[in-house]
CSV table of C-alpha atoms in Angstrom, one decimal:
chain,number,residue,atom,x,y,z
K,1,MET,CA,80.4,77.8,172.5
K,2,ALA,CA,79.1,73.8,172.9
K,3,ILE,CA,81.5,70.8,172.4
K,4,LEU,CA,80.2,67.4,172.1
K,5,ILE,CA,82.3,64.6,172.4
K,6,LEU,CA,81.5,60.8,171.5
K,7,THR,CA,83.6,57.8,171.9
K,8,LEU,CA,83.2,54.3,170.0
K,9,ALA,CA,84.6,51.4,170.6
K,10,ALA,CA,82.6,49.6,168.7
K,11,ILE,CA,82.9,45.4,167.9
K,12,THR,CA,81.6,43.6,164.9
K,13,GLY,CA,81.2,40.2,163.4
K,14,CYS,CA,82.0,39.2,159.7
K,15,ALA,CA,79.3,37.3,158.2
K,16,ASP,CA,81.9,34.5,157.0
K,17,GLY,CA,83.4,34.1,160.7
K,18,SER,CA,86.4,36.0,160.2
K,19,THR,CA,88.2,38.2,163.2
K,20,PRO,CA,84.9,40.7,164.5
K,21,THR,CA,86.7,44.2,163.4
K,22,ARG,CA,86.9,46.7,165.9
K,23,GLY,CA,86.5,50.0,165.1
K,24,ASP,CA,88.7,53.2,168.1
K,25,LEU,CA,86.7,56.9,166.3
K,26,THR,CA,86.4,59.6,168.1
K,27,ILE,CA,84.3,62.3,167.3
K,28,SER,CA,83.9,66.1,168.5
K,29,ILE,CA,81.2,68.6,167.7
K,30,ASP,CA,81.8,72.1,168.2
K,31,THR,CA,79.7,75.4,167.5
K,32,VAL,CA,81.7,79.2,167.0
K,33,GLY,CA,80.6,82.0,165.0
K,34,ASN,CA,77.2,79.8,163.6
K,35,ILE,CA,79.5,77.4,161.8
K,36,ILE,CA,79.7,74.0,163.0
K,37,ARG,CA,82.4,71.9,163.3
K,38,VAL,CA,82.3,67.5,163.4
K,39,SER,CA,85.4,66.8,163.4
K,40,ASN,CA,86.7,62.8,163.6
K,41,THR,CA,90.1,61.4,164.9
K,42,GLY,CA,91.1,57.5,164.9
K,43,THR,CA,89.6,54.4,162.9
K,44,PRO,CA,86.0,53.8,162.1
K,45,LEU,CA,84.5,50.6,161.5
K,46,ASP,CA,85.8,48.1,159.0
K,47,TRP,CA,82.1,48.1,156.1
K,48,ARG,CA,82.6,45.8,153.5
K,49,LEU,CA,82.1,45.3,150.0
K,50,VAL,CA,80.2,41.9,148.4
K,51,PRO,CA,79.9,40.6,145.2
K,52,VAL,CA,76.8,40.0,143.8
K,53,ALA,CA,77.3,40.5,140.1
K,54,SER,CA,79.2,41.4,137.7
K,55,PHE,CA,78.8,41.0,133.4
K,56,GLY,CA,80.2,42.3,130.1
K,57,PRO,CA,81.4,41.5,127.7
K,58,LYS,CA,84.0,38.4,127.9
K,59,SER,CA,85.8,39.0,124.8
K,60,LEU,CA,86.4,40.7,121.5
K,61,ALA,CA,84.2,38.7,119.7
K,62,GLU,CA,80.3,40.6,118.9
K,63,THR,CA,77.2,37.6,119.7
K,64,GLY,CA,74.9,40.1,120.5
K,65,ALA,CA,74.3,39.3,124.1
K,66,ALA,CA,73.0,42.3,126.2
K,67,GLU,CA,76.0,42.5,128.5
K,68,GLU,CA,78.2,43.3,125.5
K,69,PHE,CA,77.7,47.0,126.0
K,70,GLY,CA,79.3,49.3,123.8
K,71,ARG,CA,80.6,52.1,126.2
K,72,VAL,CA,78.8,52.4,129.3
K,73,ASN,CA,78.1,55.8,129.8
K,74,SER,CA,76.1,56.1,133.3
K,75,VAL,CA,74.1,52.9,136.0
K,76,ALA,CA,70.8,54.1,137.6
K,77,VAL,CA,69.6,51.6,140.6
K,78,GLY,CA,65.8,51.8,140.5
K,79,PRO,CA,62.8,50.5,143.0
K,80,ASP,CA,63.1,47.4,144.3
K,81,GLY,CA,66.6,46.3,142.2
K,82,PRO,CA,65.7,47.0,139.1
K,83,LEU,CA,69.8,48.3,137.6
K,84,PHE,CA,69.7,50.5,134.1
K,85,VAL,CA,72.0,50.4,132.6
K,86,ALA,CA,72.6,53.3,129.6
K,87,ASP,CA,74.8,52.6,126.4
K,88,GLY,CA,75.5,54.6,124.5
K,89,LEU,CA,77.4,53.5,121.9
K,90,ASN,CA,74.0,52.0,120.9
K,91,HIS,CA,71.6,54.7,122.5
K,92,GLU,CA,70.6,51.9,124.9
K,93,VAL,CA,69.2,51.4,128.0
K,94,ARG,CA,69.7,47.6,129.2
K,95,VAL,CA,67.2,46.6,132.3
K,96,PHE,CA,69.7,44.2,135.0
K,97,GLY,CA,68.4,42.4,138.0
K,98,LEU,CA,70.6,43.0,140.1
K,99,ASP,CA,71.6,39.2,140.1
K,100,GLY,CA,72.9,40.3,136.0
K,101,VAL,CA,70.2,38.6,134.8
K,102,HIS,CA,68.5,40.5,132.1
K,103,ARG,CA,65.1,41.7,131.3
K,104,ARG,CA,64.7,44.0,128.3
K,105,THR,CA,66.1,47.1,126.6
K,106,PHE,CA,64.4,50.3,125.1
K,107,GLY,CA,65.1,53.0,122.9
K,108,ARG,CA,67.5,53.4,120.1
K,109,ASN,CA,69.7,55.9,118.0
K,110,GLY,CA,67.1,58.7,116.8
K,111,GLU,CA,65.1,61.8,118.1
K,112,GLY,CA,61.7,61.0,118.9
K,113,PRO,CA,59.9,59.9,121.4
K,114,GLY,CA,62.2,57.0,123.3
K,115,GLU,CA,65.1,57.6,121.5
K,116,PHE,CA,68.5,59.0,122.5
K,117,ARG,CA,71.2,61.2,120.9
K,118,SER,CA,73.7,61.6,123.2
K,119,LEU,CA,72.5,59.1,126.4
K,120,TYR,CA,75.5,60.6,128.6
K,121,SER,CA,73.1,59.4,132.0
K,122,LEU,CA,70.7,58.3,133.8
K,123,ALA,CA,68.6,59.1,137.3
K,124,TRP,CA,65.8,57.2,138.6
K,125,VAL,CA,64.0,59.6,140.5
K,126,GLY,CA,60.0,59.5,142.5
K,127,ASP,CA,58.0,56.7,140.1
K,128,ARG,CA,60.1,57.0,136.8
K,129,LEU,CA,63.8,57.0,134.9
K,130,LEU,CA,65.6,60.4,133.7
K,131,THR,CA,67.4,60.0,131.6
K,132,LEU,CA,70.4,62.9,129.9
K,133,ASP,CA,70.0,63.7,126.7
K,134,PRO,CA,72.1,66.6,125.8
K,135,ASN,CA,72.9,66.7,122.2
K,136,LEU,CA,68.7,66.5,122.0
K,137,GLY,CA,68.5,69.0,124.3
K,138,ARG,CA,65.8,67.3,126.9
K,139,ILE,CA,65.2,65.2,130.2
K,140,GLY,CA,63.7,62.1,129.1
K,141,GLU,CA,61.4,60.3,130.7
K,142,PHE,CA,60.5,56.6,131.4
K,143,SER,CA,59.0,53.8,133.5
K,144,ALA,CA,61.1,51.1,134.9
K,145,GLU,CA,58.7,48.8,131.9
K,146,GLY,CA,60.5,51.7,129.2
K,147,GLU,CA,57.2,52.9,128.2
K,148,TRP,CA,57.8,56.9,127.0
K,149,LEU,CA,56.0,59.1,130.0
K,150,GLY,CA,57.8,61.9,128.1
K,151,GLN,CA,59.7,65.0,127.9
K,152,GLN,CA,61.4,68.1,130.0
K,153,ARG,CA,63.6,70.3,127.8
K,154,ILE,CA,66.7,72.0,128.7
K,155,GLU,CA,70.3,73.7,127.0
K,156,GLY,CA,71.4,72.8,123.2
K,157,SER,CA,74.6,71.0,122.2
K,158,VAL,CA,76.4,71.1,124.5
K,159,SER,CA,79.4,68.5,125.2
K,160,GLY,CA,81.1,67.3,127.8
K,161,PRO,CA,82.8,64.1,129.5
K,162,VAL,CA,79.7,62.2,131.1
K,163,ASP,CA,81.4,62.5,134.5
K,164,HIS,CA,80.1,65.7,134.5
K,165,ILE,CA,77.6,66.5,132.9
K,166,ARG,CA,75.4,64.3,134.4
K,167,PHE,CA,73.3,63.7,137.2
K,168,ARG,CA,74.4,64.0,140.3
K,169,PRO,CA,71.3,62.2,142.6
K,170,VAL,CA,70.4,63.9,146.0
K,171,SER,CA,67.4,62.2,147.6
K,172,ALA,CA,64.7,60.0,146.2
K,173,ASP,CA,63.1,61.8,143.9
K,174,ARG,CA,65.9,65.4,143.8
K,175,VAL,CA,68.3,65.3,141.1
K,176,TYR,CA,70.7,68.1,140.1
K,177,ARG,CA,72.0,68.4,136.1
K,178,LEU,CA,75.2,70.9,135.2
K,179,GLY,CA,73.9,73.2,133.5
K,180,TYR,CA,74.0,77.9,132.2
K,181,MET,CA,73.0,80.3,133.0
K,182,ARG,CA,73.4,83.0,130.2
K,183,HIS,CA,73.0,86.7,130.6
K,184,ALA,CA,74.8,90.4,129.3
K,185,THR,CA,78.7,89.4,130.4
K,186,GLY,CA,79.3,86.4,129.5
K,187,VAL,CA,78.2,83.0,130.2
K,188,THR,CA,77.6,80.8,134.1
K,189,SER,CA,77.9,77.1,135.2
K,190,VAL,CA,74.4,76.3,137.7
K,191,LEU,CA,73.5,73.0,138.9
K,192,VAL,CA,69.4,72.7,138.2
K,193,GLY,CA,66.7,70.5,139.9
K,194,HIS,CA,65.3,68.5,138.4
K,195,ASP,CA,62.6,65.4,139.7
K,196,SER,CA,59.8,63.4,137.9
K,197,ARG,CA,57.3,66.6,138.0
K,198,GLY,CA,60.0,68.4,135.8
K,199,GLU,CA,62.2,71.1,136.6
K,200,THR,CA,62.4,72.4,140.3
K,201,GLY,CA,63.3,75.9,139.4
K,202,ASP,CA,66.1,75.7,142.3
K,203,THR,CA,69.6,76.6,140.9
K,204,LEU,CA,72.7,76.1,142.7
K,205,SER,CA,75.4,77.5,141.9
K,206,TRP,CA,79.1,76.4,139.8
K,207,LEU,CA,82.0,77.0,142.2
K,208,GLN,CA,84.9,77.6,141.0
K,209,PRO,CA,88.2,77.3,142.3
K,210,PRO,CA,90.4,79.2,144.1
K,211,PRO,CA,92.7,81.5,142.6
K,212,GLU,CA,95.6,80.0,144.1
K,213,SER,CA,94.6,76.3,143.3
K,214,THR,CA,97.5,74.1,141.8
K,215,GLY,CA,95.5,71.9,139.6
K,216,ILE,CA,96.0,72.6,136.0
K,217,ILE,CA,98.9,73.2,133.6
K,218,LEU,CA,97.7,75.3,130.6
K,219,CYS,CA,99.5,75.5,127.4
K,220,ARG,CA,99.5,77.0,124.4
K,221,HIS,CA,101.3,76.7,120.8
K,222,ASP,CA,99.9,77.9,118.3
K,223,PRO,CA,96.9,78.4,116.7
K,224,LEU,CA,96.5,75.1,120.0
K,225,ILE,CA,95.9,74.9,124.1
K,226,THR,CA,96.4,71.7,126.1
K,227,PHE,CA,95.6,71.0,129.9
K,228,PHE,CA,97.4,68.6,131.5
K,229,ASP,CA,96.4,68.0,135.4
K,230,ILE,CA,98.9,68.7,137.4
K,231,PRO,CA,100.3,65.2,139.9
K,232,PHE,CA,99.3,65.2,142.9
K,233,GLY,CA,97.5,68.8,142.6
K,234,SER,CA,95.0,70.6,144.4
K,235,ARG,CA,92.2,70.5,142.8
K,236,LEU,CA,87.7,71.4,144.0
K,237,VAL,CA,85.9,68.5,144.0
K,238,GLN,CA,82.0,69.7,144.7
K,239,TYR,CA,78.8,67.5,145.0
K,240,PRO,CA,75.0,69.5,145.7
K,241,GLY,CA,72.6,68.6,148.5
K,242,ALA,CA,69.3,68.8,149.5
K,243,ASP,CA,67.9,72.1,150.4
K,244,GLY,CA,69.8,74.4,148.0
K,245,VAL,CA,73.1,73.2,150.4
K,246,HIS,CA,76.7,72.3,148.7
K,247,TYR,CA,79.6,69.9,149.5
K,248,SER,CA,82.7,71.1,148.6
K,249,ALA,CA,86.2,70.3,149.5
K,250,MET,CA,89.9,71.2,147.8
K,251,THR,CA,91.1,67.7,147.7
K,252,ASP,CA,94.4,68.4,149.8
K,253,ALA,CA,92.4,68.6,153.4
K,254,TYR,CA,90.0,66.5,154.4
K,255,ARG,CA,87.4,68.9,154.6
K,256,ILE,CA,84.5,69.2,153.1
K,257,ALA,CA,82.4,72.6,154.3
K,258,VAL,CA,78.5,72.4,153.6
K,259,THR,CA,77.6,75.7,152.4
K,260,ARG,CA,74.7,77.4,151.9
K,261,ASN,CA,74.7,80.6,148.0
K,262,ALA,CA,78.0,79.8,148.0
K,263,THR,CA,79.4,81.5,150.1
K,264,ASP,CA,77.7,80.9,153.6
K,265,THR,CA,79.1,78.1,155.7
K,266,LEU,CA,76.3,76.0,157.7
K,267,ARG,CA,79.1,72.6,158.9
K,268,LEU,CA,83.0,71.8,158.7
K,269,ILE,CA,82.8,68.5,158.1
K,270,GLU,CA,86.7,67.1,159.1
K,271,ARG,CA,88.8,63.8,159.3
K,272,SER,CA,92.6,63.5,160.8
K,273,LEU,CA,94.6,61.2,158.8
K,274,ARG,CA,98.2,60.7,158.5
K,275,GLU,CA,99.8,62.6,155.3
K,276,GLU,CA,101.3,60.9,152.6
K,277,ARG,CA,104.8,61.8,150.8
K,278,ILE,CA,104.9,61.1,147.0
K,279,SER,CA,108.2,58.9,145.9
K,280,ASP,CA,111.4,60.0,143.8
K,281,GLU,CA,108.8,57.9,141.1
K,282,GLU,CA,105.3,58.4,141.7
K,283,TRP,CA,106.9,61.6,140.6
K,284,THR,CA,108.6,61.2,137.6
K,285,ALA,CA,105.9,59.3,136.0
K,286,GLY,CA,103.1,61.7,136.6
K,287,ILE,CA,104.7,64.4,135.0
K,288,ARG,CA,106.1,62.3,132.6
K,289,ASP,CA,103.4,63.2,129.5
K,290,PHE,CA,104.4,67.5,129.8
K,291,GLU,CA,107.8,66.0,130.0
K,292,GLU,CA,107.1,64.8,126.8
K,293,PHE,CA,105.1,66.9,125.2
K,294,LEU,CA,107.5,69.9,125.9
K,295,VAL,CA,110.3,68.0,124.2
K,296,GLU,CA,108.0,68.1,120.7
K,297,ASN,CA,106.7,71.8,122.1
K,298,PRO,CA,109.6,73.5,122.3
K,299,ASN,CA,107.7,77.2,122.1
K,300,ALA,CA,105.1,75.8,124.5
K,301,SER,CA,103.5,79.1,126.7
K,302,CYS,CA,103.0,77.1,129.7
K,303,ASP,CA,101.0,78.3,133.2
K,304,PRO,CA,102.8,77.9,135.1
K,305,ARG,CA,106.2,76.4,132.8
K,306,ARG,CA,107.3,74.1,135.6
K,307,PRO,CA,104.8,72.4,138.3
K,308,SER,CA,106.4,72.1,142.1
K,309,ARG,CA,105.3,69.9,143.7
K,310,PRO,CA,103.3,69.3,146.2
K,311,ALA,CA,104.0,68.4,149.9
K,312,ARG,CA,102.8,66.0,150.0
K,313,LYS,CA,98.8,63.5,148.4
K,314,PRO,CA,96.7,64.5,148.5
K,315,PHE,CA,93.6,63.4,150.2
K,316,ILE,CA,90.3,63.3,148.9
K,317,GLU,CA,89.2,61.1,145.1
K,318,ASP,CA,86.0,62.5,145.0
K,319,ILE,CA,82.8,63.2,146.9
K,320,PHE,CA,79.2,61.1,146.3
K,321,LEU,CA,76.2,62.1,147.8
K,322,ALA,CA,73.8,58.8,148.5
K,323,PRO,CA,69.8,59.3,147.9
K,324,ASP,CA,69.8,57.7,152.1
K,325,GLY,CA,72.0,61.1,152.8
K,326,THR,CA,75.2,59.5,153.7
K,327,LEU,CA,77.6,61.6,151.9
K,328,TRP,CA,80.7,59.6,150.5
K,329,VAL,CA,84.0,60.3,150.7
K,330,GLU,CA,86.5,58.4,148.3
K,331,VAL,CA,90.4,59.0,150.3
K,332,ILE,CA,93.4,58.6,148.4
K,333,ARG,CA,96.4,55.7,150.0
K,334,SER,CA,98.8,54.1,148.6
K,335,ALA,CA,97.8,50.9,150.3
K,336,GLY,CA,95.0,50.9,148.1
K,337,ASN,CA,92.3,54.2,147.9
K,338,ARG,CA,89.4,53.4,150.6
K,339,LEU,CA,84.7,54.6,151.1
K,340,GLU,CA,84.6,57.1,153.6
K,341,VAL,CA,80.6,57.3,154.6
K,342,PHE,CA,79.4,59.9,156.9
K,343,ASP,CA,75.7,60.9,158.0
K,344,PRO,CA,74.0,63.8,156.9
K,345,GLU,CA,75.5,65.6,160.6
K,346,GLY,CA,78.8,64.7,159.3
K,347,ARG,CA,79.7,61.5,161.4
K,348,LEU,CA,82.1,59.3,160.2
K,349,LEU,CA,79.8,55.5,160.2
K,350,GLY,CA,82.1,53.5,158.4
K,351,SER,CA,85.2,52.5,155.7
K,352,LEU,CA,85.7,50.3,153.4
K,353,PRO,CA,88.3,49.7,150.4
K,354,ALA,CA,87.6,51.3,147.9
K,355,ARG,CA,86.7,49.4,144.0
K,356,SER,CA,88.8,49.9,140.9
K,357,ARG,CA,86.3,52.3,138.3
K,358,LYS,CA,86.6,53.1,134.4
K,359,GLU,CA,87.6,56.3,134.5
K,360,GLY,CA,85.3,59.3,134.1
K,361,SER,CA,83.0,56.4,136.1
K,362,VAL,CA,81.0,57.6,139.0
K,363,PRO,CA,79.5,55.0,141.0
K,364,ALA,CA,76.1,54.9,141.5
K,365,PHE,CA,73.6,54.4,145.0
K,366,GLY,CA,70.9,52.1,145.8
K,367,ALA,CA,68.9,49.9,148.9
K,368,GLY,CA,72.0,48.4,150.3
K,369,HIS,CA,74.1,47.7,147.4
K,370,LEU,CA,77.2,50.0,145.1
K,371,VAL,CA,77.6,49.3,141.1
K,372,THR,CA,80.6,50.3,139.6
K,373,VAL,CA,81.8,50.3,135.9
K,374,ARG,CA,84.8,48.8,135.0
K,375,ARG,CA,86.6,48.6,131.9
K,376,ASP,CA,89.1,45.7,131.6
K,377,SER,CA,92.0,44.8,129.8
K,378,LEU,CA,90.1,45.4,126.5
K,379,ASP,CA,88.9,47.7,126.5
K,380,LEU,CA,85.4,46.4,127.4
K,381,ASP,CA,83.7,47.6,129.8
K,382,HIS,CA,81.9,45.8,132.2
K,383,VAL,CA,79.5,46.3,135.1
K,384,ASP,CA,79.9,45.3,138.8
K,385,VAL,CA,77.1,44.7,141.7
K,386,TRP,CA,77.7,44.9,145.5
K,387,ARG,CA,75.9,44.6,148.6
K,388,ILE,CA,77.2,47.1,151.7
K,389,GLU,CA,77.9,45.1,155.1
K,390,ARG,CA,77.2,47.9,157.6
K,391,ALA,CA,79.4,46.9,160.5
K,392,GLY,CA,78.2,47.9,163.9
K,393,ARG,CA,75.6,45.8,164.7
K,394,GLY,CA,77.1,44.7,167.4
K,395,THR,CA,77.8,47.5,169.5
K,396,ARG,CA,78.7,47.6,172.1
K,397,GLY,CA,78.6,51.0,174.1
K,398,ALA,CA,78.5,54.6,172.9
K,399,ILE,CA,80.2,56.9,175.3
K,400,ILE,CA,79.1,60.7,175.9
K,401,ASP,CA,80.6,63.5,177.6
K,402,ARG,CA,79.3,66.5,177.1
K,403,LEU,CA,81.7,69.6,178.7
């Protein structure tokens, strides 16, 4: 067993002249039974998200302006900064600079080249933009200028939440999408790889939560089935990685497994954080919809009949992999969620506040930028562009001890 302990103490100055921030972080790395275990303890460096641009409708009145989105399903950042926005309601891709200035729009409702029926997701790979249209059963390929370059055929007539049926970028030239494999006993969900040259032929298993997972209540009330999330219940989050690996975690523990072939664990990334309790008010508010459903449907059969109150809040909201290989974990905190960023080996690099985003939307990552989608009080979608300021340039030193 080899153990490596890194103790990092870094002081950095902030661009706005505020008091420098200090990171006090201990990272231990050991190997047991061929599994690398990376444990991160302490306070990481504070990174910042600096607002660059925000654009969207300013009122319910329609003026025909490009920033008046109907429904933003996805955003993607291209090389040298163009920002592609998928408007699923208007069947268009609208292109902006990172400064929010509109450059061009392409696409329309239809089934021909360059047209869309269900514009779910966007991703930039290699030298082209990919568009995911599950209704038409195809992935469209476009140049940065909006020129139609061709298509890749996929399974058709698939529907569901856009945050589920979407591209998951893992590098500058590789994405995965959720696909399905039909066999004699049914259908299996898989993650299918694509790059700028087409489907890569590699697939990853879509991991299933363990049987004891307590994240969902299933209620049958003939002829319908209704699902409820158990407030603060544990659930499985996952994201594909490059080189055929898979990142996954149960949200009630800050422990991310890096696996191959679904069962072969290569690395565990762990983080020590203080537990947070669930208040009576939070629990009551969380189960209100379920309790009202039981009053309206007293004969419904629900499993479980009554959810058990978890001992603590979950730690993880979601995980993402940026094209540069960094792992981003949205951490649940009562004072406001945080984004914690790890290098490809699992060492914690920094922490920054998580910005509010529309339910079902996912952030997009560009070179030094983060892009989020926000819904305002009028239920109008806005796109927010942030510059990532990474602390650490003023590092005074790192002590490395080998034991």
